[in-house]
Amino acid sequence: MVGVLMLPETIHRRLDSIPNLSRQGKRINGLFRLLDGPELWQKAYEEIAQNQGALTPGSTSNTLDGFSLERVENIIRAIKEGRYQFAPVRRIHIPKPNGKTRPLGIPTADDKLVQAAVKLLLELVYEPVFSDHSHGFRRQRSCHTALDQIRRLWNGTKWIIEVDVVSFFDNINHSVLLRLLSKRIDDKRLLVLIENMLKAGVMEDWEFKASFSGTPQGGVASPILANIYLHELDQFMAEMKADFDQGKERRRTPEYRHLKGVIGRKRAVLATLKAEGADVTSTEVARLLAELEDLEKRLLLTPSADPMDPGYRRLSYCRYADDVRHFTGRWIPFTERRGLEETTLGPTAYPAVKAKGDRSMPSKRERPEDADGRVPQGPRDKVRTALFEPQSPGMQAYIPRHSV
């Protein structure tokens, strides 16, 4: 039995209410019934039809060519009656810049449409709660927004830690993903539909392979499912930042405080002379003005804040899909660094001294051959750290040149 169809107005109101309910931390139910709405499917079709691979066949000859409203109604009916079967994903391998290949899964056109409709529902639930530091595969976000956030916020960087999850999409645990989905979605029928989507299998060289883990790269719903999976990491890093951050601002350097004091005293003398009626062209006033001009220039070249202030530190975090960067805004003593390594996702390498100081995000750098000690490196660990050297020559005096 399919059940009573929802009125279009009811569907619209329900869809509009989901983001607010999600922000309140409530589990969302009744999502499966929203698949009754033709407008949802129309929007799903618009999203996939404009892609270059819209007419690329999956494991069958089923494509978007000749799509019709009747075809959509048949899909909706099959889903509501529990008869819809996802076809295996056709897997191909595309070359990567490093000479390796990346597996790409291509669903059939009907499966793409169903995934797109599910994706729209999941976006209503999760976009309001996703981290502001997550930039991959989200609307109005891209690599450019990630880089812009780094440019604006990652000032005074001392340590950069890069994390790349190896074969992330291929190793997503289905049980864990479904458990995470159930934390915010109280709709068993939708979860069963997503589970069937995940377990549809793969067709490679006309050989069927069951899928026990992973979401195929190329699937319409795979990106948001991956973001839901890594949302736990975003929350973990937010908690880690709250525990790690310390102090309101860096203390002033002794040189900066001294110059500020000298400037303040000379300005007070100058103000007294003017109050007593001294001529602005007098030798004493001219000397004070010249000294103040020289001191102001020296002040501009003097670091105002102590980057090694033990009472101040900051940790920032940025993620694009399974690519992660986080940094600390303070040199971490060795004893503290050891404790920090134990709380991160993997062992961190000792810092490689950056040869040329620039403000770009550091590339992956190998450890210098003359560095002391062995870099702890797990077989699947791709963590790299790099030390930013500041641009100002005056600042370089505060940056340690070697790891301890």
PDB file of N, CA, C and O in Angstrom, residues 27-31 181-188 191:
ATOM      1  N   ARG A  27      15.770  15.435  15.487  1.00  0.00           N
ATOM      2  CA  ARG A  27      15.798  14.409  14.445  1.00  0.00           C
ATOM      3  C   ARG A  27      14.609  14.646  13.504  1.00  0.00           C
ATOM      4  O   ARG A  27      13.482  14.892  13.948  1.00  0.00           O
ATOM      5  N   ILE A  28      14.890  14.547  12.224  1.00  0.00           N
ATOM      6  CA  ILE A  28      13.871  14.868  11.219  1.00  0.00           C
ATOM      7  C   ILE A  28      13.186  13.585  10.765  1.00  0.00           C
ATOM      8  O   ILE A  28      13.846  12.618  10.370  1.00  0.00           O
ATOM      9  N   ASN A  29      11.862  13.586  10.799  1.00  0.00           N
ATOM     10  CA  ASN A  29      11.104  12.436  10.300  1.00  0.00           C
ATOM     11  C   ASN A  29      10.243  12.856   9.110  1.00  0.00           C
ATOM     12  O   ASN A  29      10.153  14.029   8.772  1.00  0.00           O
ATOM     13  N   GLY A  30       9.613  11.897   8.492  1.00  0.00           N
ATOM     14  CA  GLY A  30       8.710  12.176   7.373  1.00  0.00           C
ATOM     15  C   GLY A  30       9.400  12.575   6.081  1.00  0.00           C
ATOM     16  O   GLY A  30       8.744  13.080   5.156  1.00  0.00           O
ATOM     17  N   LEU A  31      10.714  12.357   5.979  1.00  0.00           N
ATOM     18  CA  LEU A  31      11.435  12.758   4.764  1.00  0.00           C
ATOM     19  C   LEU A  31      11.056  11.885   3.574  1.00  0.00           C
ATOM     20  O   LEU A  31      10.974  12.373   2.447  1.00  0.00           O
ATOM     21  N   LEU A 181      23.828   8.924   9.985  1.00  0.00           N
ATOM     22  CA  LEU A 181      22.602   9.471   9.388  1.00  0.00           C
ATOM     23  C   LEU A 181      21.431   9.363  10.364  1.00  0.00           C
ATOM     24  O   LEU A 181      20.600  10.280  10.456  1.00  0.00           O
ATOM     25  N   SER A 182      21.362   8.254  11.082  1.00  0.00           N
ATOM     26  CA  SER A 182      20.236   8.044  11.996  1.00  0.00           C
ATOM     27  C   SER A 182      20.278   8.985  13.194  1.00  0.00           C
ATOM     28  O   SER A 182      19.272   9.140  13.892  1.00  0.00           O
ATOM     29  N   LYS A 183      21.411   9.633  13.447  1.00  0.00           N
ATOM     30  CA  LYS A 183      21.496  10.603  14.540  1.00  0.00           C
ATOM     31  C   LYS A 183      20.649  11.832  14.250  1.00  0.00           C
ATOM     32  O   LYS A 183      20.191  12.511  15.172  1.00  0.00           O
ATOM     33  N   ARG A 184      20.447  12.146  12.971  1.00  0.00           N
ATOM     34  CA  ARG A 184      19.672  13.340  12.608  1.00  0.00           C
ATOM     35  C   ARG A 184      18.427  13.022  11.794  1.00  0.00           C
ATOM     36  O   ARG A 184      17.590  13.899  11.588  1.00  0.00           O
ATOM     37  N   ILE A 185      18.325  11.795  11.309  1.00  0.00           N
ATOM     38  CA  ILE A 185      17.184  11.420  10.471  1.00  0.00           C
ATOM     39  C   ILE A 185      16.406  10.305  11.158  1.00  0.00           C
ATOM     40  O   ILE A 185      16.937   9.226  11.414  1.00  0.00           O
ATOM     41  N   ASP A 186      15.154  10.571  11.450  1.00  0.00           N
ATOM     42  CA  ASP A 186      14.270   9.596  12.099  1.00  0.00           C
ATOM     43  C   ASP A 186      13.270   9.075  11.068  1.00  0.00           C
ATOM     44  O   ASP A 186      12.062   9.294  11.181  1.00  0.00           O
ATOM     45  N   ASP A 187      13.803   8.428  10.041  1.00  0.00           N
ATOM     46  CA  ASP A 187      12.954   7.936   8.954  1.00  0.00           C
ATOM     47  C   ASP A 187      13.587   6.662   8.404  1.00  0.00           C
ATOM     48  O   ASP A 187      14.518   6.701   7.598  1.00  0.00           O
ATOM     49  N   LYS A 188      13.099   5.527   8.863  1.00  0.00           N
ATOM     50  CA  LYS A 188      13.708   4.249   8.514  1.00  0.00           C
ATOM     51  C   LYS A 188      13.636   3.986   7.013  1.00  0.00           C
ATOM     52  O   LYS A 188      14.563   3.425   6.422  1.00  0.00           O
ATOM     53  N   LEU A 191      16.367   5.786   5.191  1.00  0.00           N
ATOM     54  CA  LEU A 191      17.656   5.164   5.494  1.00  0.00           C
ATOM     55  C   LEU A 191      17.820   3.844   4.742  1.00  0.00           C
ATOM     56  O   LEU A 191      18.919   3.519   4.281  1.00  0.00           O
TER      57      LEU A 191
END
